[in-house]
XYZ file of C-alpha atoms in Angstrom:
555
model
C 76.428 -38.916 6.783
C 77.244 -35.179 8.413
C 80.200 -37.028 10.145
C 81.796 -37.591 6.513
C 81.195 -33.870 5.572
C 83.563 -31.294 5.993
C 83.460 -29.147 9.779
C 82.460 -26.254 7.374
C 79.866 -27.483 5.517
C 78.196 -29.229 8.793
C 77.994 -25.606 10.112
C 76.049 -24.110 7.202
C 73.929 -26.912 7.230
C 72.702 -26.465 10.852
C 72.359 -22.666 10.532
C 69.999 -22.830 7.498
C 67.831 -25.890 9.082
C 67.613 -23.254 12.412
C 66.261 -20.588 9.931
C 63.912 -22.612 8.518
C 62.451 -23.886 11.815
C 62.634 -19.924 13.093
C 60.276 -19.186 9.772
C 57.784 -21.903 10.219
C 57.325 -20.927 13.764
C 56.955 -17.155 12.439
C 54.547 -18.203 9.819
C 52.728 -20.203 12.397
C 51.923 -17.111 15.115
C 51.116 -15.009 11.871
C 48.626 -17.348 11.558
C 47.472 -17.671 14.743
C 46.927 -14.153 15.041
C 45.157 -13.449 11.979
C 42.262 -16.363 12.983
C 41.940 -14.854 16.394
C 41.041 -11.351 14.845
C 39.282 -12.502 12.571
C 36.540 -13.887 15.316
C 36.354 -11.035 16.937
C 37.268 -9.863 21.015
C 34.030 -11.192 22.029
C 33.965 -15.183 21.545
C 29.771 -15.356 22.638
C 27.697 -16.876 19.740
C 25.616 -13.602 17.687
C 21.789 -12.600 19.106
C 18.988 -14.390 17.009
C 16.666 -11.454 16.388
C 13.515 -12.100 16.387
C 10.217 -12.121 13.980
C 10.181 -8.119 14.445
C 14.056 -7.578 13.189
C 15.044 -6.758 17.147
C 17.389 -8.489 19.650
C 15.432 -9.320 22.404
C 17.301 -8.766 25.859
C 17.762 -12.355 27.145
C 16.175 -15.646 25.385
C 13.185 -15.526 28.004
C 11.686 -12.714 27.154
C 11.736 -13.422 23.046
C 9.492 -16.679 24.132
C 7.560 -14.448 26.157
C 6.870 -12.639 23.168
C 5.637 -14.873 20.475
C 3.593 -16.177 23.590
C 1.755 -12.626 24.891
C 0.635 -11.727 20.596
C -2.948 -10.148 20.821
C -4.796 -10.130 18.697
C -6.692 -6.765 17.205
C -10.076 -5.669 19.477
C -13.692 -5.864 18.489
C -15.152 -2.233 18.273
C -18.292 -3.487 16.104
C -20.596 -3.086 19.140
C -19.724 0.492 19.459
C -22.071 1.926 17.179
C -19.310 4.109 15.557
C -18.900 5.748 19.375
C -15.767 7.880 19.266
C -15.172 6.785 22.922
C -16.811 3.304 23.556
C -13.717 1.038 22.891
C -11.099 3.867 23.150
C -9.469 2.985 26.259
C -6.266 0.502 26.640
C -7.570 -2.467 28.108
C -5.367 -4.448 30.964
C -2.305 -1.388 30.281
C -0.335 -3.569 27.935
C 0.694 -1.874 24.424
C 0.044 -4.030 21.465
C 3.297 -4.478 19.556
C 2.092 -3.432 16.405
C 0.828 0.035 17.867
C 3.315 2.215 16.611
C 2.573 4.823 18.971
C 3.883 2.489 22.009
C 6.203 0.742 20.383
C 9.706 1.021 22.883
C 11.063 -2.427 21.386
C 9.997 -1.787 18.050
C 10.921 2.003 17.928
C 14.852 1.126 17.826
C 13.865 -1.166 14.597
C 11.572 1.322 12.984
C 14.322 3.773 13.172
C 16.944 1.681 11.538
C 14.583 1.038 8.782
C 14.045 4.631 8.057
C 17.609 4.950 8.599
C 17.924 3.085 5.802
C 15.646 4.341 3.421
C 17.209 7.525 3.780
C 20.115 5.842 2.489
C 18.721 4.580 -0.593
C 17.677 7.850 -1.481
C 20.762 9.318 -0.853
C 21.589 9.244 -5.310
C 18.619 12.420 -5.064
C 16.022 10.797 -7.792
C 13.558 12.730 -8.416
C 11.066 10.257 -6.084
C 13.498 10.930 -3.151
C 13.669 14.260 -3.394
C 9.709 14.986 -3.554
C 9.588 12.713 -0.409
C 12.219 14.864 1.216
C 10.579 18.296 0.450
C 9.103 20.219 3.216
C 5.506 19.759 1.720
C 5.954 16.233 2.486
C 7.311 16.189 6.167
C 4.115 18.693 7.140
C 3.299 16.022 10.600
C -0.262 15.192 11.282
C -2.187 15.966 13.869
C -1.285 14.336 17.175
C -2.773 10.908 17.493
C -4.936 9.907 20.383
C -6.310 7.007 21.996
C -9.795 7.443 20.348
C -7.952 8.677 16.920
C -7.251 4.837 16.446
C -8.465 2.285 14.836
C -7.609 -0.465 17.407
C -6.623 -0.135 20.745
C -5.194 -3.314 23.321
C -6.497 -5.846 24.851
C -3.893 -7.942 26.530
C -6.654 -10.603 27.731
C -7.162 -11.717 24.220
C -4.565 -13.558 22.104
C -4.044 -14.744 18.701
C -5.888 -17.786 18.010
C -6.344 -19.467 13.886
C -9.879 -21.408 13.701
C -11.613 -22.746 11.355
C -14.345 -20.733 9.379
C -18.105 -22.617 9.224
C -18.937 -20.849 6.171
C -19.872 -23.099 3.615
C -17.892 -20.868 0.938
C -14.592 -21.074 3.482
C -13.892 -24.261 4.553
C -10.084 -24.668 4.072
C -10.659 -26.950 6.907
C -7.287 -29.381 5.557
C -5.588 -29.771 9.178
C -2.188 -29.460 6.940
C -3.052 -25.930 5.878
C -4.229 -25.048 9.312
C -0.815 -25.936 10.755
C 1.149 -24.781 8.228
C -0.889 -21.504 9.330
C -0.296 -21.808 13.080
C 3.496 -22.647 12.224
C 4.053 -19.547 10.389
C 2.291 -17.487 12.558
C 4.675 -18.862 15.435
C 7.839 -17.881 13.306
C 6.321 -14.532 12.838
C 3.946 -13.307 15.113
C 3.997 -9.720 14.585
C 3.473 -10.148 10.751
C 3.217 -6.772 8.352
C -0.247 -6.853 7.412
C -1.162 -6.692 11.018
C 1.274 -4.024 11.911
C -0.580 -2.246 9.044
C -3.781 -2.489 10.190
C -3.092 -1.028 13.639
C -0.859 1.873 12.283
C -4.702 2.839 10.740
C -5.637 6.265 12.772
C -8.087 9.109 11.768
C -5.592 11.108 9.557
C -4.093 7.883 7.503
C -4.245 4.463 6.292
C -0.380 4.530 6.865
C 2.343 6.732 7.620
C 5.099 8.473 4.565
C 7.676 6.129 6.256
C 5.759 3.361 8.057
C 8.344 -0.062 7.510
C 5.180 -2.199 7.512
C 4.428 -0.782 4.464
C 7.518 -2.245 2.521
C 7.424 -5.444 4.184
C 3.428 -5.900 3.095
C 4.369 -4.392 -0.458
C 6.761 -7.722 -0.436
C 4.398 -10.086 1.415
C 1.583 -9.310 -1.324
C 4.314 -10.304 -3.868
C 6.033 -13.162 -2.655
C 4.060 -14.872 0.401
C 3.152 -18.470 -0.523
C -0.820 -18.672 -0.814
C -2.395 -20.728 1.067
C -6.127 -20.575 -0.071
C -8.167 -18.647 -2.542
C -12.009 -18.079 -2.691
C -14.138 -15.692 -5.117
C -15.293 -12.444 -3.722
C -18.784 -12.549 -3.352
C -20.968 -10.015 -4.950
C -19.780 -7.373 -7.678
C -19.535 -7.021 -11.758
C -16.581 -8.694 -12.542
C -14.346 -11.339 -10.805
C -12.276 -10.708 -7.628
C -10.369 -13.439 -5.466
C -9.507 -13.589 -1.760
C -5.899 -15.074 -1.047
C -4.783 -16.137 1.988
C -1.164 -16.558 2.863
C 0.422 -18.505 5.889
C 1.319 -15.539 8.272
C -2.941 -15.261 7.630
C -2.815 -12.143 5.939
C -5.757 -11.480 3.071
C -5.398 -10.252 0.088
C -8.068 -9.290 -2.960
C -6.429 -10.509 -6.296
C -7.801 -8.935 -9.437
C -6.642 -10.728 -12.452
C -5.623 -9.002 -15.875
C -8.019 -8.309 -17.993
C -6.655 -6.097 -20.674
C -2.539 -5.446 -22.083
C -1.486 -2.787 -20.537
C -1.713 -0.725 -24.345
C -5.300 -1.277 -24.532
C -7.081 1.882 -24.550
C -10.793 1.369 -23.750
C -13.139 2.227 -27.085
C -14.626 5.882 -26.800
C -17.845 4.152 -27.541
C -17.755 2.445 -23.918
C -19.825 3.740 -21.632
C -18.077 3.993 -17.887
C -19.786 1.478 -16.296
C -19.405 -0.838 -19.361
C -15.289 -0.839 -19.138
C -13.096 -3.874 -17.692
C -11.491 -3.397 -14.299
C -7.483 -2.818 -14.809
C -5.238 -5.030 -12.540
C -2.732 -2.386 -13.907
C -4.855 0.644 -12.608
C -5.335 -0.386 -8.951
C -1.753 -0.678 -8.650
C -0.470 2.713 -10.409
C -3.337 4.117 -8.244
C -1.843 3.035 -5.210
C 1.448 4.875 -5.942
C -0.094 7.970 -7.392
C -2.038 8.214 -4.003
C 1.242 8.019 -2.399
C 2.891 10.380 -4.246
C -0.244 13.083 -3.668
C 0.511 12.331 -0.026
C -3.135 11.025 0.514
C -2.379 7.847 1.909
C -6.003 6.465 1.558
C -5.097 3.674 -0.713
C -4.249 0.238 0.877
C -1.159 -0.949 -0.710
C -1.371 -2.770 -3.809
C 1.647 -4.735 -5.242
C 1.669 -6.820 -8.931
C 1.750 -10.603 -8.935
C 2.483 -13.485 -11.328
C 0.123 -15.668 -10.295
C 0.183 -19.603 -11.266
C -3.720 -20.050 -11.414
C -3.426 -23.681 -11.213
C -1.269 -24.160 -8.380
C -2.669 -20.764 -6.516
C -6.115 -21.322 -7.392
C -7.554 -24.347 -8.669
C -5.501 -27.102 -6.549
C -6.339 -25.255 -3.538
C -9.546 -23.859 -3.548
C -12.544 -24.667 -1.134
C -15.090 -22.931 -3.511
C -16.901 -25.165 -5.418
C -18.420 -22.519 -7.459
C -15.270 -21.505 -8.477
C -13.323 -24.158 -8.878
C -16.130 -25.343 -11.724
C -15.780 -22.508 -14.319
C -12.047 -23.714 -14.424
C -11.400 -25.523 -18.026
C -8.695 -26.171 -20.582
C -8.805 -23.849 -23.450
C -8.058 -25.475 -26.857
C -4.610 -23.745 -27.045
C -3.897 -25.574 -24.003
C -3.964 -22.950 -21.282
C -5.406 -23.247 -18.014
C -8.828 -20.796 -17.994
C -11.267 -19.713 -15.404
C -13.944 -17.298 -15.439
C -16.162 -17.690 -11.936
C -18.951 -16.246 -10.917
C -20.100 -12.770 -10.995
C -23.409 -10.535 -12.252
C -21.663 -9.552 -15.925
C -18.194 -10.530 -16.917
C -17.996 -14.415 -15.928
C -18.496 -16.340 -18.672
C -16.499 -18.659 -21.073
C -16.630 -15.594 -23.387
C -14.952 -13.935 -21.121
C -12.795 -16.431 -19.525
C -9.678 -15.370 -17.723
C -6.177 -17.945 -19.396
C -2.894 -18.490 -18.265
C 0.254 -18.857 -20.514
C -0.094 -21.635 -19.779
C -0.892 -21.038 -16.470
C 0.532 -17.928 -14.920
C -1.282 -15.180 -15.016
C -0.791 -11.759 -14.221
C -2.850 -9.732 -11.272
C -2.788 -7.098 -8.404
C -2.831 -7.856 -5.200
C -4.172 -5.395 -2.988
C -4.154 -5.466 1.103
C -7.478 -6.622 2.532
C -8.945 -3.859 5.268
C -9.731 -5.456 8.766
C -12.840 -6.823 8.525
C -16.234 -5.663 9.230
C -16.725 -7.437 12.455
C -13.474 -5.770 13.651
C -13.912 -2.002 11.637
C -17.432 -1.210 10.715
C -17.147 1.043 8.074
C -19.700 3.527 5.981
C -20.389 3.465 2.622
C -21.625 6.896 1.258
C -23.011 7.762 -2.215
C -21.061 10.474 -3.837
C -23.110 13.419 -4.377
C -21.532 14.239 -7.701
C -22.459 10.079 -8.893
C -22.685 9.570 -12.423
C -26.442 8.404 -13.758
C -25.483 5.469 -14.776
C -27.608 5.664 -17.453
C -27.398 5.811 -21.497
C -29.818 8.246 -21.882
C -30.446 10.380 -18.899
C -28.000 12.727 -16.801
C -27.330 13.644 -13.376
C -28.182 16.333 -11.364
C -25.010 18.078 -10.909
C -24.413 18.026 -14.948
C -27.693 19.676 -15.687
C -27.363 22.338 -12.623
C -24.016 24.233 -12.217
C -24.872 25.862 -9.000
C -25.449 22.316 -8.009
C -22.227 22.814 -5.368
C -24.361 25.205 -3.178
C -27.641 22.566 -2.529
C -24.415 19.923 -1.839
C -22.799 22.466 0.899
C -26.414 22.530 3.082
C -26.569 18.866 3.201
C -24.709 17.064 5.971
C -22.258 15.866 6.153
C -20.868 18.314 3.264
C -22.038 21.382 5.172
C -18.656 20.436 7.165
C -16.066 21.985 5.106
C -13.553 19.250 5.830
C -15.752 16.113 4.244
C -16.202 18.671 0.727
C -12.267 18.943 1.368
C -11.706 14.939 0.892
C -14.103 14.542 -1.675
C -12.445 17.323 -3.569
C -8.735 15.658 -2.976
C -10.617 12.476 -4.371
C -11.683 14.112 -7.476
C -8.109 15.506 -8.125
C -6.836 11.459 -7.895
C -9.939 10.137 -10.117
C -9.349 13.043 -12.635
C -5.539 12.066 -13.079
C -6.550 8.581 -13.488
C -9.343 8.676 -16.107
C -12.027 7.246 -13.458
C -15.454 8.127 -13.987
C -16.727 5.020 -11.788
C -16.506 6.964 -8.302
C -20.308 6.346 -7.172
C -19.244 5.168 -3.376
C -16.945 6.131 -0.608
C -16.333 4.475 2.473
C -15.549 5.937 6.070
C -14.196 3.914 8.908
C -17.403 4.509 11.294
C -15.330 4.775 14.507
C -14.163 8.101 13.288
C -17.461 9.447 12.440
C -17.757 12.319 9.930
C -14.029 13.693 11.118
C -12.240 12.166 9.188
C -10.201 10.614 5.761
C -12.467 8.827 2.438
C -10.990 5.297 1.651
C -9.894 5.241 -2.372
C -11.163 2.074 -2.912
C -12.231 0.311 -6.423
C -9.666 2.091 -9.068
C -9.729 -0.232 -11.433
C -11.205 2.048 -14.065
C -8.575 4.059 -13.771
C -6.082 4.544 -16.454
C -8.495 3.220 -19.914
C -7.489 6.062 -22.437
C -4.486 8.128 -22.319
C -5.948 9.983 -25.261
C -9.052 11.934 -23.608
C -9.154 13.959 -20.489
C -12.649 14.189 -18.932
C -13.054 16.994 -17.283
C -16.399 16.009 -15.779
C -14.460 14.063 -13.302
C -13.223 17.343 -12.347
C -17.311 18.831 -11.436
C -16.582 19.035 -7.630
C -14.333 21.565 -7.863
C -15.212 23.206 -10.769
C -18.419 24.222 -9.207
C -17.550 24.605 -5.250
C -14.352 26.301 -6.271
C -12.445 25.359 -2.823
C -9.394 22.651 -2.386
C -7.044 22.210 0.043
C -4.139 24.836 0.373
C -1.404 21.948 0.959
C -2.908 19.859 -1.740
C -2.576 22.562 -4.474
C 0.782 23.089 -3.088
C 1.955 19.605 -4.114
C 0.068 19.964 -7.248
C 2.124 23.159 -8.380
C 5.354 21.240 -7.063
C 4.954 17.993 -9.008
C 4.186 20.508 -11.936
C 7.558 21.639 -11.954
C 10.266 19.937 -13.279
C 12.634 18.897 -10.572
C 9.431 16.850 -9.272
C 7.621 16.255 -12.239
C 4.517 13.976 -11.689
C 5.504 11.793 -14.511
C 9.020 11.720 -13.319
C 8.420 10.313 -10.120
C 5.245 8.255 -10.927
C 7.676 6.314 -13.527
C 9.970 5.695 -10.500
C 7.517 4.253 -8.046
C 6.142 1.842 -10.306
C 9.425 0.639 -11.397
C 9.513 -1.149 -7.860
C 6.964 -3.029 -8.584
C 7.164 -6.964 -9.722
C 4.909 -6.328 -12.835
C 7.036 -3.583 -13.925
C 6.813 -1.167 -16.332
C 3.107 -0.868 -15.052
C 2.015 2.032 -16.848
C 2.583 2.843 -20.155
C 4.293 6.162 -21.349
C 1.228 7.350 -22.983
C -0.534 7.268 -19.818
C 2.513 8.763 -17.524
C 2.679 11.878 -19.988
C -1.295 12.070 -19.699
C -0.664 12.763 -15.978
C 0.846 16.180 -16.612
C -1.436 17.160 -19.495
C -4.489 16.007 -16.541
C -2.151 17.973 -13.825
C -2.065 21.000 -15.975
C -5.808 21.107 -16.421
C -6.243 20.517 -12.939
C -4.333 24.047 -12.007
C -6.081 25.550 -14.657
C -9.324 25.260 -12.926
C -8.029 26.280 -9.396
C -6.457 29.534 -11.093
C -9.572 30.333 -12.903
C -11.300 29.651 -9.189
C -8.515 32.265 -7.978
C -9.417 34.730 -10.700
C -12.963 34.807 -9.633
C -12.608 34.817 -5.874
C -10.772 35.342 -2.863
C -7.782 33.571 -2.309
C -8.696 32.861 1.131
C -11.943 31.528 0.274
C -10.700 29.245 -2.615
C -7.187 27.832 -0.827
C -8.177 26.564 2.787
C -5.689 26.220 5.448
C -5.785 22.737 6.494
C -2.722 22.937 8.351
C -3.578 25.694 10.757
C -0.437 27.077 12.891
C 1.510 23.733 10.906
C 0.936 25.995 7.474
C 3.569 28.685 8.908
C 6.461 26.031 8.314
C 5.667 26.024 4.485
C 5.063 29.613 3.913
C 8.971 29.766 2.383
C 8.052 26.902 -0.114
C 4.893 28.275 -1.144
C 6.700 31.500 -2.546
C 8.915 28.762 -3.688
C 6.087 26.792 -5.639
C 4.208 29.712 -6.886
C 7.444 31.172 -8.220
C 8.290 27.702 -10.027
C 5.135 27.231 -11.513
């Protein structure tokens, strides 16, 4: 055919085919090039990390790993001993001991790397956490200021329980259990419980506390058995990394207020309360409160169909609305009158981090000296004597300034919260009398927005001494840049059951705060400063002398 075309037209032919096989070859090494940049100059497949969020250093030693976990020691035949069980056994650090943690530190970091980042928009939350009241370091932290120590002879092991009351003995949960705990070895409610030291429960910026926050939330449960003993119903869950949590289950909307004709001991517990007091711990910098997140729970699936408690899994019914209802089995409110029912089955509740047991952390229970009666008719001591603080300070352990100190900082919490059932305390028994009260039981916390009572507030109204850091974080979170409110509106708006508190009740926080100042400045007015505001700091105190005149101008 190009032989019958003119000598001209064969020419421009040619030429334009040439271009267009010049452009698909162009086309073709654009190509090329853009896939082989795209991959990267390294060609090697990416670094599985591994249960901890770390690349381990070659594949060998991430199956060493998973096969050295320990598990935590037994100090229960110590007798409380501050140095019996204190030494590192076999010279191996436990990977959830943050204080020899040179794989996990790199981790850790990043993750606090990255909180900073999130509170890089300056909310109100961020900024308290990033004042210099709030970055005051604790003591430092010895072997015998720990909980738990190492023993690199002993290793995780799951086994059956012979208690007739926990007997999830199905070999399909059990290796569900042993599979998870392969995939995650280190999980966060065990890095938790060996962060616990003399000072704290947890650290302001300890990761495991996020990742347990989201555990309590969203772990699959794996069993559930009532609580023995108590008033009112409470619920051990188990989920597959073995972690333990206590569910309390909602009683009461969150608008409820309790009747001013209830006595205290006569109110419901709050699945509400525990968790707001969780966060208002935090935000007071205590720290004593294990974390508590909210939880829709499906009682049928979570509870019923999976429970080993016979006792329990009897009270459950259909109500005639067609809801799935449970009540269990407890001294007062477990009863069909009082029955606990889904819509139609879920069922709101918190879910609050289980302490390491008693067999592995004896602890103390202690009856508050300033314990309500308990009584309709008669009173306490400390209401009927108001010089009741100075028979309190010659009785051990309160004749050591520090234990008055953490009962007062306890007060402060209860007082903000409404709770008038403080009767107990508990101490972790390894520490002896040096050291921090557990806030347990707040769950009658927040019942009426409407009435402040200031008998919570006895303690220090009549030993007229606090801590000089804690009133320093009182008068910040007074002031509006921090305002308790604020911030406490902030924290709980994490939280999966969110909005946990009602405004009512955040707004009673800084009418309560107020009050709270009121009686340390009235304590001021009557005595020394130095003899009202303790230095709990020591030389540490000197760092915050510029935001004290900050505070005290503010306020």
């Amino acid at each position: 055919m190009l032989r019958h075309l003119p000598s001209v037209l064969q020419r421009k032919f040619k030429v334009v085919l040439f271009f267009l096989l010049l452009l698909a070859l162009l086309i073709h090494m654009v190509l090329d090039l853009a896939f082989s940049s795209g991959r990267g100059s390294c060609g090697c497949s990416p670094k599985i990390a591994d249960p901890m969020g770390l690349l381990p250093a070659d594949p060998s030693a991430a199956v060493q790993n998973k096969l050295n976990l320990r598990i935590l020691q037994d100090f229960s035949g110590s007798n409380g001993s501050l140095e019996k069980g204190s030494r590192l056994l076999g010279g191996t650090p436990y990977p959830g001991d943050r204080s020899n943690m040179d794989h996990q530190g790199h981790s850790f970091k990043h993750q606090e790397a990255e909180e900073k980042i999130v509170w890089a928009d300056r909310s109100k939350l961020a900024a308290l956490f990033d004042h210099p009241l709030y970055k005051i370091p604790t003591p430092a932290v010895m072997a015998k200021d720990k909980l738990f120590v190492t023993n690199a002879k002993i290793k995780f092991q799951l086994k059956s329980s012979r208690s007739d009351e926990w007997v999830s003995g199905s070999m399909a949960v059990m290796a569900r259990l042993t599979e998870q705990m392969a995939k995650d070895p280190y999980p966060p409610w065990l890095r938790f419980n060996t962060g616990i030291n003399r000072y704290e429960l947890y650290g302001r910026h300890d990761p495991a506390r996020h990742a347990l926050l989201e555990d309590l939330a969203t772990q699959e449960i794996v069993s559930s058995v009532q609580k023995p003993g108590g008033t009112q119903l409470k619920i051990i869950m188990t989920f597959p990394n073995k972690g333990k949590a206590l569910f309390k289950p909602m009683k009461q909307t969150r608008d409820q207020e309790t009747p001013a004709d209830f006595f205290y001991f006569s109110d419901f517990e709050r699945h509400n309360a525990e968790i707001a007091a969780f966060h208002l711990d935090r935000i007071l910098d205590f720290r004593r409160i294990p974390p508590v997140s909210g939880r829709l729970v499906n009682i049928a699936k979570d509870i019923r169909d999976i429970t080993s408690d016979q006792k329990l899994f009897k009270t459950f019914f259909i109500s005639p609305a067609g809801n799935v209802c449970f009540y269990g089995v407890c001294s007062y409110y477990c009863s069909t009158e009082h029955a606990l029912c889904g819509k139609p089955d879920l069922l709101e509740g918190s879910m609050a981090a289980l302490l390491p047991g008693e067999k592995l952390a004896k602890r103390r229970s202690w009856r508050s000296p300033w314990r309500r009666s308990y009584s309709k008719t008669k009173k306490a001591e400390w209401e009927l004597n108001q010089n009741y603080c100075i028979q309190v300070r010659q009785t051990p352990p309160y004749d050591q300034t520090s234990r008055l100190l953490n009962l007062i900082d306890m007060t402060v919490l209860d007082f903000l919260m409404g709770n008038m059932d403080r009767h107990h305390y508990e101490t972790f028994e390894k520490f002896g009398n040096d050291t921090f009260l557990l806030h347990l039981d707040n769950g009658r916390g927040f019942g009426r927005h409407s009435h402040d009572e200031l008998s919570i507030l006895a303690p220090l109204q009549q030993c007229c001494i606090i801590k000089k850091s804690t009133f320093l974080r009182l008068q910040l979170l007074a002031t509006e840049p921090y305002r308790l409110s604020d911030v406490m509106r902030e924290s709980l708006a994490a939280d999966h059951l969110s909005p946990v508190l009602s405004e009512p009740h955040l707004r009673a926080l800084d009418r309560r705060l107020q009050k709270v100042l009121a009686v340390v400045k009235s304590c001021l007015t009557n005595g020394e400063e130095r003899v009202v505001l303790l230095d709990d700091q020591g030389g540490q105190q000197a760092a915050t002398s510029e935001q004290e005149k900050e505070t005290s101008s503010a306020a």
